mmCIF file of C-alpha atoms in Angstrom:
data_model
loop_
_atom_site.group_PDB
_atom_site.id
_atom_site.type_symbol
_atom_site.label_atom_id
_atom_site.label_comp_id
_atom_site.label_asym_id
_atom_site.label_seq_id
_atom_site.Cartn_x
_atom_site.Cartn_y
_atom_site.Cartn_z
ATOM 1 C CA MET A 20 -52.222 66.990 -49.993
ATOM 2 C CA SER A 21 -54.626 64.144 -49.169
ATOM 3 C CA LEU A 22 -55.412 63.210 -45.575
ATOM 4 C CA ASP A 23 -53.599 59.869 -45.857
ATOM 5 C CA LYS A 24 -50.436 61.461 -47.183
ATOM 6 C CA PHE A 25 -50.638 64.153 -44.502
ATOM 7 C CA GLN A 26 -50.900 61.507 -41.761
ATOM 8 C CA GLN A 27 -47.958 59.570 -43.189
ATOM 9 C CA ALA A 28 -45.834 62.717 -43.327
ATOM 10 C CA TRP A 29 -46.791 63.624 -39.746
ATOM 11 C CA LYS A 30 -45.895 60.131 -38.458
ATOM 12 C CA ALA A 31 -42.551 60.208 -40.273
ATOM 13 C CA GLU A 32 -41.723 63.638 -38.844
ATOM 14 C CA ALA A 33 -42.748 62.605 -35.303
ATOM 15 C CA SER A 34 -40.684 59.437 -35.553
ATOM 16 C CA GLN A 35 -37.656 61.430 -36.715
ATOM 17 C CA MET A 36 -38.050 63.852 -33.781
ATOM 18 C CA LYS A 37 -38.158 60.898 -31.368
ATOM 19 C CA VAL A 38 -34.989 59.380 -32.811
ATOM 20 C CA THR A 39 -33.162 62.713 -32.622
ATOM 21 C CA PHE A 40 -34.093 63.171 -28.963
ATOM 22 C CA ASP A 41 -33.105 59.610 -28.066
ATOM 23 C CA ALA A 42 -29.784 59.938 -29.900
ATOM 24 C CA ASP A 43 -28.874 63.014 -27.853
ATOM 25 C CA LEU A 44 -29.772 61.259 -24.622
ATOM 26 C CA LEU A 45 -27.869 58.116 -25.598
ATOM 27 C CA SER A 46 -24.831 60.206 -26.528
ATOM 28 C CA LYS A 47 -24.751 61.677 -23.029
ATOM 29 C CA GLN A 48 -25.089 58.247 -21.447
ATOM 30 C CA VAL A 49 -22.251 56.771 -23.528
ATOM 31 C CA GLN A 50 -20.111 59.818 -22.717
ATOM 32 C CA GLN A 51 -20.738 59.368 -18.990
ATOM 33 C CA SER A 52 -19.945 55.663 -19.203
ATOM 34 C CA HIS A 53 -16.751 56.436 -21.118
ATOM 35 C CA ASP A 54 -15.641 59.028 -18.580
ATOM 36 C CA GLN A 55 -16.313 56.651 -15.680
ATOM 37 C CA PHE A 56 -14.271 53.948 -17.378
ATOM 38 C CA ARG A 57 -11.492 56.452 -18.061
ATOM 39 C CA SER A 58 -11.470 57.402 -14.367
ATOM 40 C CA LEU A 59 -11.081 53.748 -13.341
ATOM 41 C CA ILE A 60 -8.159 53.323 -15.722
ATOM 42 C CA PHE A 61 -6.570 56.547 -14.462
ATOM 43 C CA TRP A 62 -6.558 55.494 -10.802
ATOM 44 C CA ARG A 63 -5.377 52.008 -11.717
ATOM 45 C CA ASP A 64 -2.442 53.516 -13.632
ATOM 46 C CA VAL A 65 -1.663 55.878 -10.753
ATOM 47 C CA ARG A 66 -1.352 52.818 -8.535
ATOM 48 C CA GLU A 67 0.767 50.934 -11.064
ATOM 49 C CA ILE A 68 3.146 53.903 -11.402
ATOM 50 C CA GLY A 69 3.206 54.945 -7.743
ATOM 51 C CA VAL A 70 3.768 51.553 -6.123
ATOM 52 C CA PRO A 71 6.931 50.671 -8.129
ATOM 53 C CA LEU A 72 8.377 54.132 -7.522
ATOM 54 C CA LEU A 73 7.644 53.755 -3.810
ATOM 55 C CA MET A 74 9.241 50.308 -3.780
ATOM 56 C CA ILE A 75 12.549 51.477 -5.292
ATOM 57 C CA PRO A 76 13.918 53.281 -2.182
ATOM 58 C CA ILE A 77 12.648 50.420 0.010
ATOM 59 C CA TRP A 78 14.400 47.911 -2.252
ATOM 60 C CA ILE A 79 17.625 49.926 -2.158
ATOM 61 C CA ALA A 80 17.505 50.262 1.637
ATOM 62 C CA MET A 81 16.978 46.509 2.024
ATOM 63 C CA GLY A 82 19.828 45.717 -0.360
ATOM 64 C CA ILE A 83 22.258 47.957 1.515
ATOM 65 C CA GLY A 84 21.061 47.132 5.023
ATOM 66 C CA LEU A 85 21.096 43.355 4.499
ATOM 67 C CA SER A 86 24.207 43.317 2.257
ATOM 68 C CA LEU A 87 22.353 41.345 -0.380
ATOM 69 C CA PRO A 88 24.116 40.047 -3.539
ATOM 70 C CA TRP A 89 24.212 42.030 -6.753
ATOM 71 C CA THR A 90 21.291 40.111 -8.299
ATOM 72 C CA TRP A 91 19.024 41.812 -5.742
ATOM 73 C CA TRP A 92 19.489 45.032 -7.676
ATOM 74 C CA LEU A 93 18.083 43.562 -10.904
ATOM 75 C CA THR A 94 14.580 44.225 -9.603
ATOM 76 C CA VAL A 95 15.201 47.991 -9.537
ATOM 77 C CA PRO A 96 15.264 48.202 -13.375
ATOM 78 C CA ALA A 97 12.143 45.990 -13.428
ATOM 79 C CA LEU A 98 10.329 48.428 -11.129
ATOM 80 C CA LEU A 99 11.461 51.362 -13.279
ATOM 81 C CA TRP A 100 10.303 49.498 -16.381
ATOM 82 C CA ILE A 101 6.765 48.994 -15.059
ATOM 83 C CA ALA A 102 6.416 52.616 -13.978
ATOM 84 C CA GLY A 103 7.954 53.894 -17.225
ATOM 85 C CA PHE A 104 5.933 51.590 -19.473
ATOM 86 C CA THR A 105 2.666 52.603 -17.817
ATOM 87 C CA LEU A 106 3.540 56.303 -18.009
ATOM 88 C CA ILE A 107 4.606 56.136 -21.664
ATOM 89 C CA ASP A 108 1.516 54.120 -22.534
ATOM 90 C CA ARG A 109 -0.654 56.870 -21.074
ATOM 91 C CA LYS A 110 1.250 59.477 -23.084
ATOM 92 C CA ARG A 111 0.798 57.495 -26.304
ATOM 93 C CA HIS A 112 -2.850 56.735 -25.588
ATOM 94 C CA PRO A 113 -4.166 59.806 -23.754
ATOM 95 C CA LYS A 114 -7.357 59.262 -21.797
ATOM 96 C CA THR A 115 -8.708 62.786 -21.540
ATOM 97 C CA PRO A 116 -12.361 63.475 -20.680
ATOM 98 C CA SER A 117 -14.699 63.624 -23.658
ATOM 99 C CA GLU A 118 -16.010 67.030 -24.663
ATOM 100 C CA PRO A 119 -19.825 67.321 -24.520
ATOM 101 C CA GLY A 120 -21.900 67.837 -27.620
ATOM 102 C CA GLU A 121 -20.347 65.185 -29.857
ATOM 103 C CA SER A 122 -22.363 62.542 -31.690
ATOM 104 C CA LEU A 123 -23.216 59.102 -30.386
ATOM 105 C CA MET A 124 -20.919 57.578 -33.017
ATOM 106 C CA PHE A 125 -17.999 59.685 -31.772
ATOM 107 C CA TYR A 126 -18.374 58.598 -28.142
ATOM 108 C CA ALA A 127 -18.941 54.968 -29.103
ATOM 109 C CA LYS A 128 -15.816 54.812 -31.273
ATOM 110 C CA GLU A 129 -13.724 56.665 -28.696
ATOM 111 C CA SER A 130 -14.841 54.254 -25.971
ATOM 112 C CA LEU A 131 -14.265 51.242 -28.218
ATOM 113 C CA SER A 132 -10.723 52.368 -29.018
ATOM 114 C CA GLN A 133 -9.883 52.654 -25.324
ATOM 115 C CA VAL A 134 -11.395 49.276 -24.461
ATOM 116 C CA ASP A 135 -9.524 47.613 -27.349
ATOM 117 C CA HIS A 136 -6.249 48.964 -25.997
ATOM 118 C CA GLN A 137 -6.968 47.834 -22.444
ATOM 119 C CA ILE A 138 -7.750 44.328 -23.701
ATOM 120 C CA TRP A 139 -4.419 44.269 -25.526
ATOM 121 C CA LEU A 140 -2.571 45.366 -22.385
ATOM 122 C CA LEU A 141 -4.128 42.716 -20.181
ATOM 123 C CA ARG A 142 -3.818 39.911 -22.708
ATOM 124 C CA ASN A 143 -0.085 40.649 -22.944
ATOM 125 C CA VAL A 144 0.367 41.298 -19.219
ATOM 126 C CA PHE A 145 2.858 38.455 -18.829
ATOM 127 C CA TRP A 146 5.330 39.901 -21.330
ATOM 128 C CA TRP A 147 5.508 43.506 -20.171
ATOM 129 C CA TYR A 148 4.395 43.200 -16.531
ATOM 130 C CA LEU A 149 5.244 39.798 -15.048
ATOM 131 C CA LEU A 150 8.278 38.675 -17.065
ATOM 132 C CA PRO A 151 10.682 41.420 -15.839
ATOM 133 C CA PHE A 152 10.042 40.436 -12.210
ATOM 134 C CA THR A 153 10.221 36.736 -13.053
ATOM 135 C CA ILE A 154 13.722 37.197 -14.490
ATOM 136 C CA SER A 155 15.078 39.444 -11.728
ATOM 137 C CA LEU A 156 13.690 37.497 -8.768
ATOM 138 C CA SER A 157 14.603 34.097 -10.251
ATOM 139 C CA ALA A 158 18.169 35.277 -10.764
ATOM 140 C CA PHE A 159 18.314 36.450 -7.138
ATOM 141 C CA PHE A 160 16.953 33.177 -5.749
ATOM 142 C CA VAL A 161 19.379 31.088 -7.837
ATOM 143 C CA HIS A 162 22.295 33.310 -6.811
ATOM 144 C CA VAL A 163 21.495 33.037 -3.096
ATOM 145 C CA ALA A 164 21.065 29.261 -3.343
ATOM 146 C CA TRP A 165 24.375 28.962 -5.203
ATOM 147 C CA ASN A 166 26.192 31.019 -2.578
ATOM 148 C CA THR A 167 24.654 28.840 0.128
ATOM 149 C CA THR A 168 25.256 25.375 -1.374
ATOM 150 C CA GLY A 169 28.051 25.892 -3.899
ATOM 151 C CA THR A 170 26.587 23.283 -6.300
ATOM 152 C CA TRP A 171 24.143 23.439 -9.167
ATOM 153 C CA TRP A 172 21.988 20.655 -7.732
ATOM 154 C CA GLY A 173 21.885 22.357 -4.366
ATOM 155 C CA SER A 174 21.031 25.706 -5.908
ATOM 156 C CA MET A 175 18.211 24.167 -7.946
ATOM 157 C CA LEU A 176 16.761 22.427 -4.895
ATOM 158 C CA GLY A 177 17.094 25.605 -2.828
ATOM 159 C CA THR A 178 15.422 27.676 -5.536
ATOM 160 C CA ALA A 179 12.513 25.286 -6.118
ATOM 161 C CA PRO A 180 10.265 26.522 -3.231
ATOM 162 C CA PHE A 181 10.707 30.153 -4.259
ATOM 163 C CA GLY A 182 10.151 29.252 -7.901
ATOM 164 C CA LEU A 183 6.889 27.505 -7.032
ATOM 165 C CA PHE A 184 5.817 30.513 -4.987
ATOM 166 C CA LEU A 185 6.468 32.875 -7.926
ATOM 167 C CA PHE A 186 4.741 30.493 -10.334
ATOM 168 C CA TYR A 187 1.509 30.320 -8.344
ATOM 169 C CA LEU A 188 1.568 34.014 -7.449
ATOM 170 C CA TYR A 189 2.056 35.140 -11.025
ATOM 171 C CA ARG A 190 -0.420 32.587 -12.346
ATOM 172 C CA TRP A 191 -2.994 34.065 -9.970
ATOM 173 C CA ILE A 192 -2.196 37.613 -11.155
ATOM 174 C CA TYR A 193 -2.355 36.520 -14.804
ATOM 175 C CA ARG A 194 -5.700 34.768 -14.303
ATOM 176 C CA LEU A 195 -7.047 37.795 -12.450
ATOM 177 C CA ASN A 196 -6.243 39.971 -15.456
ATOM 178 C CA GLN A 197 -7.717 37.503 -17.948
ATOM 179 C CA LYS A 198 -10.850 37.352 -15.799
ATOM 180 C CA ALA A 199 -11.092 41.141 -16.074
ATOM 181 C CA VAL A 200 -10.856 40.792 -19.860
ATOM 182 C CA ARG A 201 -13.557 38.107 -20.040
ATOM 183 C CA GLU A 202 -16.030 39.510 -17.513
ATOM 184 C CA GLN A 203 -15.583 43.281 -17.861
ATOM 185 C CA LEU A 204 -13.769 44.366 -20.998
ATOM 186 C CA GLU A 205 -14.938 41.916 -23.669
ATOM 187 C CA PRO A 206 -18.673 42.389 -22.904
ATOM 188 C CA ARG A 207 -18.124 46.150 -23.000
ATOM 189 C CA GLN A 208 -16.221 45.805 -26.272
ATOM 190 C CA GLU A 209 -18.988 43.695 -27.801
ATOM 191 C CA HIS A 210 -21.711 46.172 -26.843
ATOM 192 C CA LEU A 211 -19.737 49.103 -28.236
ATOM 193 C CA GLN A 212 -19.069 47.210 -31.468
ATOM 194 C CA ARG A 213 -22.786 46.535 -31.837
ATOM 195 C CA ILE A 214 -23.578 50.205 -31.236
ATOM 196 C CA VAL A 215 -21.081 51.281 -33.895
ATOM 197 C CA ALA A 216 -22.318 48.627 -36.338
ATOM 198 C CA ASN A 217 -25.922 49.671 -35.746
ATOM 199 C CA LEU A 218 -25.159 53.319 -36.418
ATOM 200 C CA GLU A 219 -22.978 52.633 -39.460
ATOM 201 C CA SER A 220 -25.472 50.280 -41.092
ATOM 202 C CA ASP A 221 -28.603 52.368 -40.551
ATOM 203 C CA GLY A 222 -27.290 55.878 -40.110
ATOM 204 C CA GLY A 223 -29.187 56.326 -36.863
ATOM 205 C CA GLY A 224 -32.056 53.959 -37.686
ATOM 206 C CA ASP A 225 -35.772 54.144 -36.913
ATOM 207 C CA GLY A 226 -37.622 53.751 -33.640
ATOM 208 C CA SER A 227 -36.911 50.023 -33.356
ATOM 209 C CA ASP A 228 -33.202 50.711 -33.886
ATOM 210 C CA VAL A 229 -33.313 53.279 -31.100
ATOM 211 C CA ASP A 230 -34.811 50.662 -28.805
ATOM 212 C CA ASP A 231 -31.871 48.378 -29.596
ATOM 213 C CA LEU A 232 -29.429 51.208 -28.916
ATOM 214 C CA VAL A 233 -31.109 52.007 -25.606
ATOM 215 C CA GLU A 234 -30.670 48.402 -24.513
ATOM 216 C CA LEU A 235 -27.004 48.359 -25.566
ATOM 217 C CA VAL A 236 -26.219 51.681 -23.909
ATOM 218 C CA SER A 237 -27.968 50.581 -20.721
ATOM 219 C CA SER A 238 -25.622 47.587 -20.582
ATOM 220 C CA LEU A 239 -22.674 50.007 -20.413
ATOM 221 C CA SER A 240 -24.038 51.651 -17.285
ATOM 222 C CA ALA A 241 -23.085 48.756 -14.981
ATOM 223 C CA PRO A 242 -19.963 49.801 -13.029
ATOM 224 C CA ASP A 243 -16.762 47.902 -13.792
ATOM 225 C CA GLN A 244 -15.252 46.219 -10.729
ATOM 226 C CA ASN A 245 -12.017 44.808 -12.130
ATOM 227 C CA VAL A 246 -9.844 46.535 -14.711
ATOM 228 C CA GLY A 247 -6.778 44.387 -14.193
ATOM 229 C CA LEU A 248 -3.092 44.522 -13.232
ATOM 230 C CA SER A 249 -2.228 44.840 -9.479
#
């Protein structure tokens, strides 16, 4: 073998060793980022399950103690729905910790799948999260106003302040969740998609590709502050 060919072979082998080392390190970083994100989602879901279940006995006690009309009780199924939906969603989309030793592609795709699902949940938060309470509380307010005034016009006027309160409250909650999608989840989704595309197109790539992956993985290290709902 000539000296030039020997040098070329040595450089190619050294470059391949560098890429292999970086890939292992990047895999660990993506795994850690994924597990941190999973932990945030877990504690958010614990809150979203626990608070409705805690509210049910309080709601029942208030209904009995204040002798409230039957429409007061419509919120109990809404509370059960939120807790049940969140619990079933976790069962259908388990968020277990990632096992160590998998490839970078595995962790990236696993993380991307979870982020995609969270984006879907928050984009549809009105339908499965806010609408049940909108229906139950609106029915209660209209019922109370009707019992108080005895006319449709009077009940509409009496309900208007409460309706405006619900509108602005739920608009704020909806915007909070869409802000979480725009500022936290979509950037994370985009970076994961670029990681997957990079790996699928180049099969791991050369040194310059590793530099791109390092930059993308580093962007996942920033802690998420807002993962929605509440």
